[in-house]
Amino acid sequence: MLVFLIGYMGSGKSTAGKKLAKLLDYGFADLDDHIEKRSGRRIADIFAIEGEEEFRRLERLYLEKLCNLEDHVIATGGGTPCFGKNMELMKRSGKVVYIKMTASALAKRLSQKDNTRPLLKNTGNKSLENFIEEHLAQREKYYGQADVAVSGLSLDVKELAQQLSSTQ
Ligand code: S3P
């Protein structure tokens, strides 16, 4: 089975994904890392030099490749489910889990990390939290299509692993 973790930037998809993969005895793949390794370019450079459209094309391409794996947990990028028919592809290929977090929790987490995320570099005249609040609201309609939604702040990965194996 494939498990896709979706959620906003900073929601902890990669950290939870690695733990979940261990518990399920599955492999782990991170879509952003995969794009960087396979394309030989950094995400920030793809955005800066070629633009978001090219990034979304690569994201779709490598998502399709990862969908051929078996028994893996795949951490996606925050925008992955919101473009093209990526959500449809993920739902067809496995179980999609949304790691949900409030805009204020995300803003706290994202302002603490060194900010290399291209989409958060320029929040214009808005505070980081306001920007996230609006952006998250636009994305909720995609995130909301997940098969399972869990709270990122009180995430019990063991419980999630049990839930996923019982509905396999
Ligand atoms: C993006 C999220 C990033 C990365 C890219 C675009 C987005 O991944 O894919 O910068 O559109 O939300 P993380 O969610 O791992 O930061």
Short mmCIF file of C-alpha atoms and ligand atoms in Angstrom, two decimals:
data_model
loop_
_atom_site.label_atom_id
_atom_site.label_comp_id
_atom_site.label_asym_id
_atom_site.label_seq_id
_atom_site.Cartn_x
_atom_site.Cartn_y
_atom_site.Cartn_z
CA MET A 1 0.00 0.00 0.00
CA LEU A 2 1.04 3.62 -0.52
CA VAL A 3 0.37 6.30 2.07
CA PHE A 4 0.60 9.95 1.00
CA LEU A 5 1.04 12.62 3.64
CA ILE A 6 -0.31 16.01 2.65
CA GLY A 7 -0.55 19.32 4.49
CA TYR A 8 0.70 22.87 4.54
CA MET A 9 4.41 23.74 4.60
CA GLY A 10 5.79 23.18 8.08
CA SER A 11 3.09 20.74 9.19
CA GLY A 12 5.68 18.01 9.78
CA LYS A 13 4.94 15.69 6.85
CA SER A 14 8.52 14.43 6.50
CA THR A 15 9.12 13.86 10.22
CA ALA A 16 5.79 12.06 10.68
CA GLY A 17 6.33 10.18 7.41
CA LYS A 18 9.65 8.71 8.52
CA LYS A 19 8.15 7.56 11.84
CA LEU A 20 5.07 6.14 10.14
CA ALA A 21 7.16 4.25 7.59
CA LYS A 22 9.19 2.66 10.38
CA LEU A 23 6.07 1.57 12.26
CA LEU A 24 4.46 0.10 9.15
CA ASP A 25 7.75 -1.42 8.03
CA TYR A 26 7.43 0.49 4.76
CA GLY A 27 9.92 2.48 2.72
CA PHE A 28 9.90 6.28 2.91
CA ALA A 29 10.15 8.83 0.11
CA ASP A 30 10.02 12.61 0.22
CA LEU A 31 8.73 14.10 -3.04
CA ASP A 32 10.72 17.37 -2.74
CA ASP A 33 13.97 15.46 -2.04
CA HIS A 34 13.22 13.17 -4.93
CA ILE A 35 12.69 16.12 -7.30
CA GLU A 36 15.99 17.67 -6.16
CA LYS A 37 17.96 14.44 -6.53
CA ARG A 38 16.50 13.38 -9.84
CA SER A 39 16.49 16.79 -11.52
CA GLY A 40 19.83 17.81 -10.02
CA ARG A 41 18.37 21.19 -9.08
CA ARG A 42 17.34 22.74 -5.79
CA ILE A 43 13.64 23.57 -5.32
CA ALA A 44 14.49 27.20 -4.57
CA ASP A 45 16.49 27.42 -7.84
CA ILE A 46 13.73 25.81 -9.89
CA PHE A 47 11.30 28.46 -8.56
CA ALA A 48 13.77 31.32 -9.00
CA ILE A 49 15.12 30.41 -12.42
CA GLU A 50 12.38 28.47 -14.19
CA GLY A 51 9.32 29.51 -12.23
CA GLU A 52 6.50 27.79 -10.40
CA GLU A 53 4.96 26.29 -13.53
CA GLU A 54 8.11 24.29 -14.25
CA PHE A 55 8.23 23.20 -10.61
CA ARG A 56 4.64 21.95 -10.81
CA ARG A 57 5.47 20.03 -14.00
CA LEU A 58 8.42 18.30 -12.28
CA GLU A 59 6.33 17.70 -9.16
CA ARG A 60 3.68 15.88 -11.21
CA LEU A 61 6.30 13.91 -13.15
CA TYR A 62 8.06 12.62 -10.03
CA LEU A 63 4.79 12.05 -8.17
CA GLU A 64 3.77 9.73 -11.02
CA LYS A 65 7.07 7.88 -10.68
CA LEU A 66 6.69 7.48 -6.90
CA CYS A 67 3.18 6.10 -7.45
CA ASN A 68 4.79 3.00 -8.97
CA LEU A 69 6.35 2.08 -5.63
CA GLU A 70 4.83 -0.45 -3.28
CA ASP A 71 4.54 -0.24 0.50
CA HIS A 72 5.90 3.28 0.93
CA VAL A 73 4.99 6.36 2.90
CA ILE A 74 5.38 9.41 0.66
CA ALA A 75 5.68 12.91 2.11
CA THR A 76 4.47 15.38 -0.51
CA GLY A 77 5.02 19.14 -0.87
CA GLY A 78 2.46 21.55 0.59
CA GLY A 79 1.09 22.39 -2.86
CA THR A 80 1.12 18.89 -4.36
CA PRO A 81 -2.60 18.07 -3.87
CA CYS A 82 -3.66 21.51 -5.10
CA PHE A 83 -2.42 21.29 -8.69
CA GLY A 84 -3.50 19.38 -11.78
CA LYS A 85 -5.07 16.10 -10.93
CA ASN A 86 -2.50 15.18 -8.29
CA MET A 87 -5.09 14.57 -5.59
CA GLU A 88 -7.03 12.24 -7.85
CA LEU A 89 -3.82 10.35 -8.70
CA MET A 90 -2.84 9.96 -5.04
CA LYS A 91 -6.30 8.79 -4.01
CA ARG A 92 -6.31 6.26 -6.81
CA SER A 93 -2.84 5.01 -5.83
CA GLY A 94 -3.21 4.75 -2.06
CA LYS A 95 -4.43 6.39 1.15
CA VAL A 96 -4.10 10.12 1.58
CA VAL A 97 -3.57 11.51 5.08
CA TYR A 98 -3.93 15.23 5.81
CA ILE A 99 -1.82 16.57 8.66
CA LYS A 100 -3.92 19.49 9.82
CA MET A 101 -2.59 22.52 11.67
CA THR A 102 -3.87 26.01 12.38
CA ALA A 103 -2.38 29.05 10.66
CA SER A 104 -1.03 30.37 13.96
CA ALA A 105 0.76 27.09 14.79
CA LEU A 106 2.17 26.94 11.26
CA ALA A 107 3.36 30.55 11.42
CA LYS A 108 5.16 29.84 14.69
CA ARG A 109 6.88 26.77 13.28
CA LEU A 110 7.77 28.39 9.98
CA SER A 111 9.18 31.57 11.48
CA GLN A 112 11.51 29.53 13.69
CA LYS A 113 13.09 27.68 10.79
CA ASP A 114 15.48 29.32 8.37
CA ASN A 115 13.12 30.22 5.60
CA THR A 116 14.15 28.72 2.30
CA ARG A 117 10.61 28.15 1.06
CA PRO A 118 10.10 30.14 -2.15
CA LEU A 119 6.38 30.71 -1.59
CA LEU A 120 6.93 32.25 1.84
CA LYS A 121 9.77 34.55 0.83
CA ASN A 122 7.46 37.32 -0.20
CA THR A 123 4.35 37.69 1.89
CA GLY A 124 3.94 41.30 0.70
CA ASN A 125 2.44 43.60 3.30
CA LYS A 126 0.88 40.71 5.22
CA SER A 127 2.24 39.12 8.35
CA LEU A 128 3.34 35.51 7.93
CA GLU A 129 0.31 34.35 9.89
CA ASN A 130 -2.15 36.36 7.78
CA PHE A 131 -0.55 35.13 4.60
CA ILE A 132 -0.77 31.51 5.78
CA GLU A 133 -4.36 31.97 6.92
CA GLU A 134 -5.46 33.09 3.45
CA HIS A 135 -3.31 30.60 1.59
CA LEU A 136 -4.50 27.74 3.80
CA ALA A 137 -8.12 28.74 3.23
CA GLN A 138 -7.58 28.46 -0.54
CA ARG A 139 -5.96 25.06 -0.13
CA GLU A 140 -8.43 23.57 2.35
CA LYS A 141 -10.75 22.43 -0.43
CA TYR A 142 -8.00 20.14 -1.72
CA TYR A 143 -6.63 19.06 1.66
CA GLY A 144 -10.21 18.30 2.74
CA GLN A 145 -10.45 15.55 0.11
CA ALA A 146 -7.98 13.35 2.03
CA ASP A 147 -9.13 9.92 3.20
CA VAL A 148 -8.00 10.63 6.76
CA ALA A 149 -7.35 13.91 8.60
CA VAL A 150 -5.19 14.03 11.74
CA SER A 151 -4.18 16.87 14.01
CA GLY A 152 -0.53 17.80 13.50
CA LEU A 153 -0.06 19.17 17.01
CA SER A 154 -1.32 16.12 18.86
CA LEU A 155 -0.34 13.58 16.26
CA ASP A 156 -0.09 10.02 17.53
CA VAL A 157 1.80 8.26 14.75
CA LYS A 158 1.31 4.84 16.36
CA GLU A 159 -2.44 5.28 16.36
CA LEU A 160 -2.34 6.44 12.73
CA ALA A 161 -0.28 3.37 11.77
CA GLN A 162 -2.85 1.11 13.46
CA GLN A 163 -5.73 2.91 11.79
CA LEU A 164 -4.09 2.57 8.37
CA SER A 165 -3.26 -1.10 8.75
CA SER A 166 -6.78 -1.94 9.90
CA THR A 167 -8.36 -0.30 6.84
CA GLN A 168 -5.92 -1.75 4.34
C1 S3P B 1 5.34 24.14 -1.64
C2 S3P B 1 5.80 23.44 -0.54
C3 S3P B 1 7.20 22.95 -0.45
C4 S3P B 1 7.79 22.73 -1.83
C5 S3P B 1 7.64 23.97 -2.67
C6 S3P B 1 6.18 24.41 -2.84
C7 S3P B 1 3.92 24.62 -1.63
O1 S3P B 1 7.22 21.72 0.28
O2 S3P B 1 7.18 21.65 -2.49
O3 S3P B 1 8.40 24.97 -2.07
O4 S3P B 1 3.39 24.95 -2.70
O5 S3P B 1 3.31 24.63 -0.54
P1 S3P B 1 7.02 21.62 1.90
O6 S3P B 1 5.56 21.52 2.17
O7 S3P B 1 7.72 20.35 2.24
O8 S3P B 1 7.66 22.82 2.48
#
